[in-house]
Amino acid sequence: MQSATKEDKRSLMQIIDSLLSFTLSDKLKFAIKASLSMALAYLIPLSQGWSQPGTAATTVMLIAAMGSVGDSVMKGAMRVIGTIIGAAVGMTLIGLFPQDRDIYLLTVSIVATLFLYLARAYKGDMTVFMLSAVTLMMMFQNGEVDNVFIFGIDKTYMTIVGIIIYTLVGIFLWPVNLKDTSAENAAALSILQSKLYIQRDGEKKERKALHQKMISKEQLLGTSIIASDSSSMEMNFSKTQWYDIVHSYKKIDELLTLLSYHDKASYVDEFPSYVTNYQTIDTEILGLLEALPLAWKEQKEIEIPEALNYEYNISKVKELSQLDRADMSTTISDMVKLHTQLCKLAQKLNSLISPMPTLFTLEDIPKPATFLWFDMEDLKGSLITFIVFWTATLLWIYVNPPGGFMIVLLATALSVLTTFSPLKPSLLIIIFSLSFVFATVMYIFVLPNLHYAWELGLFIFVYSFIGFYFINPMLAVFFLLGTATLGINNTMSYNFDIFLIILFMFYAFLFLLLLFYYIPFSTKPEHLFLVMKKRFFKLSQILLQRSSNLTNDNGSFLGKMRAKYSKIHLMGTVKKMQLWASKVDDKYFDTIDKDLLLGFTKECETFVYLLEMMHHRDIQMLDNPLIKVFREKHDGATLADLLGEYAEGKEVKDIDPFWKDKKQIVTKIEDSLKVFLSNVEPGQYSEKEIIEFYENISLRRNVWLSLFSCQKMMEELDFKVLERSRF
């Protein structure tokens, strides 16, 4: 009996503990916060007798559609500033062209397109620029001039109310910020680095998988810092300090790539006999790599070893061949560099996590760009936005549909979400139709029976919760547009004709988005994948040609600008390849192995990483006389020529067999190196120049090996079938 009582008490305590430890999922928290913001966006204006509460609610929808899980005062302030800028520009244009409607609309179309281009190009919170464009267009009251400024002020005021409500709810209710994951990302990256270092001579498949994960995690860490709010960075680091730490991680990733990309060399097992302090270097590197995750997770200070250098056993090294000697010296040089970089990173972390934090000396590094300028899809998307604006405007002028200029506003603003995006307008029409059915039921059976403010608030909350919780945030905005058909206001009149008129307005702008999803540019995944594939090879060729021209003193300003553009957009192009490859319909293109297609894009990502690293090192080694002499004596067909052929759309089968024969190319390079190095006199070049030469050769070998992997996959993929027309 006593044991049974103890078991009952234990089970009761377990229930209490489970209730106390219960936590809501991030998805549920987001849905509750967004839904509460929607309810307050209606209730507060209605309680104060303000007009246009729907404007505040629409603002909340647009912000939540971007998938923001948390907000800060700074983000809210920036959105308010964007709104005020849009309102100021809109009112200025109305004042300048009160009677010249054509000139006014032309100017608005250009300025709105510019704002929405900035929204596309910005790497942070795009709602700042979207709200500017939306507010600008809201100033236009269907061409009327009476009380236009009062109308504009009311619209601006209600937009700001919506921003403030969403921001305050985000701050005080389960505050979550994107930056909260930065330390976790850094710790996860450190763990991957440690694994890759241990497996640097392991199985190729495992090394490649770890390398690709490391690249992705590095990019995620960098993106989270750019998108974060500088007002309260994770672990109290400033944004500048985070940039410096990310830069250190990039250097470490580069060195680990060089150490792990090629297969195990024959001399590796006897490394300690060639470098007497190899074991010390290896042990200290591993110790630092294992200590970094603990520093992030547990704030544990890292024990930093003293700086060291390699110590050769010269007599033993002379027994190696020239190529093995080059490979070995490059490897040990990279290990020492890795040791140095790990020590620098450890010092930075120690200075920031110690009980008495001190600032570390920042490296002179360029800050990541906050805008991705002149991306081709952003430019073409902006052109589509401009066309959408004028098509909707002509529809409004000549057909005068219900809703008036609101069709232009919605079609133009939301075109940002559908141009060159996997988000298909046909899917949006389906979602809105579901919302329409739901809204109709609510309009007939629920709204007439609501008598108190709390009932209306609960109704809006539940309606919004269904959208935000069960539908992707970007799609939820189209479900929640159904609330706009209900005509919720202080003075409401239940008129089904008005309900259907508003419904028509929303279908009109959705069909406009559907029309321009397919014209003037094709957005079929297979077409966009092939476009990105050609662009990938072309940008890679430009970057390689720039390196060659710099070495031969043929660098031009135009070449510099083209190379800069290539470097900025190359990795983004590969990411787009991966996106559209994942969207290719393998049921229609049944001869395409989708897994192999995605594997090809992953290998292209590795190739870009290695190519950019080589280009950066080429610039650093410009003054190396040994590299200059070697390039002058071996100026023949290059990798850039091969990339150029692929950029023209040629398949692997159409390429000269020499470029596909890995063994033949490697043999030719080895023979060239032997002949060249045999003519180098002892003491003719410094040790630093010789090591840099070996490093340069190693970098180029890695790029070649990556391209061979790409070619092997390309041989097995029938890209021509993706050109097949389909409806």
JSON list of N, CA, C and O in Angstrom, two decimals, residues 411-434:
[
{"chain": "A", "resi": 411, "resn": "ALA", "atom": "N", "xyz": [-1.06, 44.27, -56.94]},
{"chain": "A", "resi": 411, "resn": "ALA", "atom": "CA", "xyz": [-0.35, 43.52, -57.98]},
{"chain": "A", "resi": 411, "resn": "ALA", "atom": "C", "xyz": [1.13, 43.93, -58.03]},
{"chain": "A", "resi": 411, "resn": "ALA", "atom": "O", "xyz": [2.02, 43.08, -58.15]},
{"chain": "A", "resi": 412, "resn": "THR", "atom": "N", "xyz": [1.39, 45.23, -57.91]},
{"chain": "A", "resi": 412, "resn": "THR", "atom": "CA", "xyz": [2.77, 45.73, -57.99]},
{"chain": "A", "resi": 412, "resn": "THR", "atom": "C", "xyz": [3.58, 45.30, -56.77]},
{"chain": "A", "resi": 412, "resn": "THR", "atom": "O", "xyz": [4.69, 44.77, -56.90]},
{"chain": "A", "resi": 413, "resn": "ALA", "atom": "N", "xyz": [3.04, 45.52, -55.57]},
{"chain": "A", "resi": 413, "resn": "ALA", "atom": "CA", "xyz": [3.78, 45.21, -54.34]},
{"chain": "A", "resi": 413, "resn": "ALA", "atom": "C", "xyz": [4.04, 43.72, -54.19]},
{"chain": "A", "resi": 413, "resn": "ALA", "atom": "O", "xyz": [5.16, 43.29, -53.88]},
{"chain": "A", "resi": 414, "resn": "LEU", "atom": "N", "xyz": [3.05, 42.89, -54.44]},
{"chain": "A", "resi": 414, "resn": "LEU", "atom": "CA", "xyz": [3.20, 41.46, -54.22]},
{"chain": "A", "resi": 414, "resn": "LEU", "atom": "C", "xyz": [3.88, 40.74, -55.38]},
{"chain": "A", "resi": 414, "resn": "LEU", "atom": "O", "xyz": [4.16, 39.55, -55.29]},
{"chain": "A", "resi": 415, "resn": "SER", "atom": "N", "xyz": [4.18, 41.46, -56.47]},
{"chain": "A", "resi": 415, "resn": "SER", "atom": "CA", "xyz": [4.95, 40.85, -57.56]},
{"chain": "A", "resi": 415, "resn": "SER", "atom": "C", "xyz": [6.36, 40.49, -57.08]},
{"chain": "A", "resi": 415, "resn": "SER", "atom": "O", "xyz": [7.02, 39.61, -57.66]},
{"chain": "A", "resi": 416, "resn": "VAL", "atom": "N", "xyz": [6.82, 41.13, -56.01]},
{"chain": "A", "resi": 416, "resn": "VAL", "atom": "CA", "xyz": [8.14, 40.81, -55.43]},
{"chain": "A", "resi": 416, "resn": "VAL", "atom": "C", "xyz": [8.18, 39.35, -54.98]},
{"chain": "A", "resi": 416, "resn": "VAL", "atom": "O", "xyz": [9.21, 38.69, -55.06]},
{"chain": "A", "resi": 417, "resn": "LEU", "atom": "N", "xyz": [7.04, 38.85, -54.52]},
{"chain": "A", "resi": 417, "resn": "LEU", "atom": "CA", "xyz": [7.00, 37.48, -53.99]},
{"chain": "A", "resi": 417, "resn": "LEU", "atom": "C", "xyz": [6.88, 36.42, -55.07]},
{"chain": "A", "resi": 417, "resn": "LEU", "atom": "O", "xyz": [7.14, 35.24, -54.80]},
{"chain": "A", "resi": 418, "resn": "THR", "atom": "N", "xyz": [6.47, 36.81, -56.28]},
{"chain": "A", "resi": 418, "resn": "THR", "atom": "CA", "xyz": [6.18, 35.80, -57.30]},
{"chain": "A", "resi": 418, "resn": "THR", "atom": "C", "xyz": [7.13, 35.82, -58.49]},
{"chain": "A", "resi": 418, "resn": "THR", "atom": "O", "xyz": [7.14, 34.86, -59.27]},
{"chain": "A", "resi": 419, "resn": "THR", "atom": "N", "xyz": [7.93, 36.88, -58.67]},
{"chain": "A", "resi": 419, "resn": "THR", "atom": "CA", "xyz": [8.84, 36.93, -59.82]},
{"chain": "A", "resi": 419, "resn": "THR", "atom": "C", "xyz": [10.11, 36.15, -59.50]},
{"chain": "A", "resi": 419, "resn": "THR", "atom": "O", "xyz": [10.76, 36.40, -58.49]},
{"chain": "A", "resi": 420, "resn": "PHE", "atom": "N", "xyz": [10.44, 35.21, -60.38]},
{"chain": "A", "resi": 420, "resn": "PHE", "atom": "CA", "xyz": [11.62, 34.34, -60.23]},
{"chain": "A", "resi": 420, "resn": "PHE", "atom": "C", "xyz": [11.65, 33.72, -58.84]},
{"chain": "A", "resi": 420, "resn": "PHE", "atom": "O", "xyz": [12.67, 33.73, -58.15]},
{"chain": "A", "resi": 421, "resn": "SER", "atom": "N", "xyz": [10.50, 33.19, -58.46]},
{"chain": "A", "resi": 421, "resn": "SER", "atom": "CA", "xyz": [10.33, 32.57, -57.15]},
{"chain": "A", "resi": 421, "resn": "SER", "atom": "C", "xyz": [9.57, 31.26, -57.34]},
{"chain": "A", "resi": 421, "resn": "SER", "atom": "O", "xyz": [8.73, 31.15, -58.23]},
{"chain": "A", "resi": 422, "resn": "PRO", "atom": "N", "xyz": [9.85, 30.26, -56.50]},
{"chain": "A", "resi": 422, "resn": "PRO", "atom": "CA", "xyz": [9.08, 29.02, -56.58]},
{"chain": "A", "resi": 422, "resn": "PRO", "atom": "C", "xyz": [7.61, 29.20, -56.20]},
{"chain": "A", "resi": 422, "resn": "PRO", "atom": "O", "xyz": [6.80, 28.29, -56.38]},
{"chain": "A", "resi": 423, "resn": "LEU", "atom": "N", "xyz": [7.28, 30.38, -55.68]},
{"chain": "A", "resi": 423, "resn": "LEU", "atom": "CA", "xyz": [5.91, 30.68, -55.26]},
{"chain": "A", "resi": 423, "resn": "LEU", "atom": "C", "xyz": [5.05, 30.96, -56.50]},
{"chain": "A", "resi": 423, "resn": "LEU", "atom": "O", "xyz": [5.09, 32.04, -57.08]},
{"chain": "A", "resi": 424, "resn": "LYS", "atom": "N", "xyz": [4.24, 29.99, -56.91]},
{"chain": "A", "resi": 424, "resn": "LYS", "atom": "CA", "xyz": [3.45, 30.12, -58.12]},
{"chain": "A", "resi": 424, "resn": "LYS", "atom": "C", "xyz": [2.14, 30.84, -57.85]},
{"chain": "A", "resi": 424, "resn": "LYS", "atom": "O", "xyz": [1.43, 30.51, -56.90]},
{"chain": "A", "resi": 425, "resn": "PRO", "atom": "N", "xyz": [1.78, 31.82, -58.70]},
{"chain": "A", "resi": 425, "resn": "PRO", "atom": "CA", "xyz": [0.49, 32.51, -58.53]},
{"chain": "A", "resi": 425, "resn": "PRO", "atom": "C", "xyz": [-0.71, 31.58, -58.60]},
{"chain": "A", "resi": 425, "resn": "PRO", "atom": "O", "xyz": [-1.74, 31.84, -57.97]},
{"chain": "A", "resi": 426, "resn": "SER", "atom": "N", "xyz": [-0.60, 30.49, -59.37]},
{"chain": "A", "resi": 426, "resn": "SER", "atom": "CA", "xyz": [-1.72, 29.53, -59.44]},
{"chain": "A", "resi": 426, "resn": "SER", "atom": "C", "xyz": [-2.00, 28.94, -58.06]},
{"chain": "A", "resi": 426, "resn": "SER", "atom": "O", "xyz": [-3.17, 28.73, -57.68]},
{"chain": "A", "resi": 427, "resn": "LEU", "atom": "N", "xyz": [-0.94, 28.68, -57.29]},
{"chain": "A", "resi": 427, "resn": "LEU", "atom": "CA", "xyz": [-1.11, 28.19, -55.92]},
{"chain": "A", "resi": 427, "resn": "LEU", "atom": "C", "xyz": [-1.75, 29.26, -55.04]},
{"chain": "A", "resi": 427, "resn": "LEU", "atom": "O", "xyz": [-2.59, 28.96, -54.19]},
{"chain": "A", "resi": 428, "resn": "LEU", "atom": "N", "xyz": [-1.36, 30.51, -55.28]},
{"chain": "A", "resi": 428, "resn": "LEU", "atom": "CA", "xyz": [-1.92, 31.62, -54.50]},
{"chain": "A", "resi": 428, "resn": "LEU", "atom": "C", "xyz": [-3.41, 31.76, -54.76]},
{"chain": "A", "resi": 428, "resn": "LEU", "atom": "O", "xyz": [-4.19, 32.08, -53.85]},
{"chain": "A", "resi": 429, "resn": "ILE", "atom": "N", "xyz": [-3.82, 31.56, -56.02]},
{"chain": "A", "resi": 429, "resn": "ILE", "atom": "CA", "xyz": [-5.24, 31.65, -56.37]},
{"chain": "A", "resi": 429, "resn": "ILE", "atom": "C", "xyz": [-6.03, 30.55, -55.65]},
{"chain": "A", "resi": 429, "resn": "ILE", "atom": "O", "xyz": [-7.14, 30.78, -55.15]},
{"chain": "A", "resi": 430, "resn": "ILE", "atom": "N", "xyz": [-5.44, 29.36, -55.56]},
{"chain": "A", "resi": 430, "resn": "ILE", "atom": "CA", "xyz": [-6.10, 28.26, -54.85]},
{"chain": "A", "resi": 430, "resn": "ILE", "atom": "C", "xyz": [-6.26, 28.61, -53.37]},
{"chain": "A", "resi": 430, "resn": "ILE", "atom": "O", "xyz": [-7.33, 28.42, -52.78]},
{"chain": "A", "resi": 431, "resn": "ILE", "atom": "N", "xyz": [-5.18, 29.13, -52.78]},
{"chain": "A", "resi": 431, "resn": "ILE", "atom": "CA", "xyz": [-5.22, 29.49, -51.36]},
{"chain": "A", "resi": 431, "resn": "ILE", "atom": "C", "xyz": [-6.24, 30.60, -51.11]},
{"chain": "A", "resi": 431, "resn": "ILE", "atom": "O", "xyz": [-7.01, 30.55, -50.15]},
{"chain": "A", "resi": 432, "resn": "PHE", "atom": "N", "xyz": [-6.25, 31.61, -52.01]},
{"chain": "A", "resi": 432, "resn": "PHE", "atom": "CA", "xyz": [-7.22, 32.69, -51.83]},
{"chain": "A", "resi": 432, "resn": "PHE", "atom": "C", "xyz": [-8.65, 32.18, -52.01]},
{"chain": "A", "resi": 432, "resn": "PHE", "atom": "O", "xyz": [-9.57, 32.66, -51.34]},
{"chain": "A", "resi": 433, "resn": "SER", "atom": "N", "xyz": [-8.84, 31.23, -52.90]},
{"chain": "A", "resi": 433, "resn": "SER", "atom": "CA", "xyz": [-10.19, 30.66, -53.09]},
{"chain": "A", "resi": 433, "resn": "SER", "atom": "C", "xyz": [-10.66, 29.96, -51.82]},
{"chain": "A", "resi": 433, "resn": "SER", "atom": "O", "xyz": [-11.83, 30.07, -51.44]},
{"chain": "A", "resi": 434, "resn": "LEU", "atom": "N", "xyz": [-9.74, 29.25, -51.17]},
{"chain": "A", "resi": 434, "resn": "LEU", "atom": "CA", "xyz": [-10.08, 28.62, -49.89]},
{"chain": "A", "resi": 434, "resn": "LEU", "atom": "C", "xyz": [-10.43, 29.69, -48.86]},
{"chain": "A", "resi": 434, "resn": "LEU", "atom": "O", "xyz": [-11.38, 29.54, -48.07]}
]
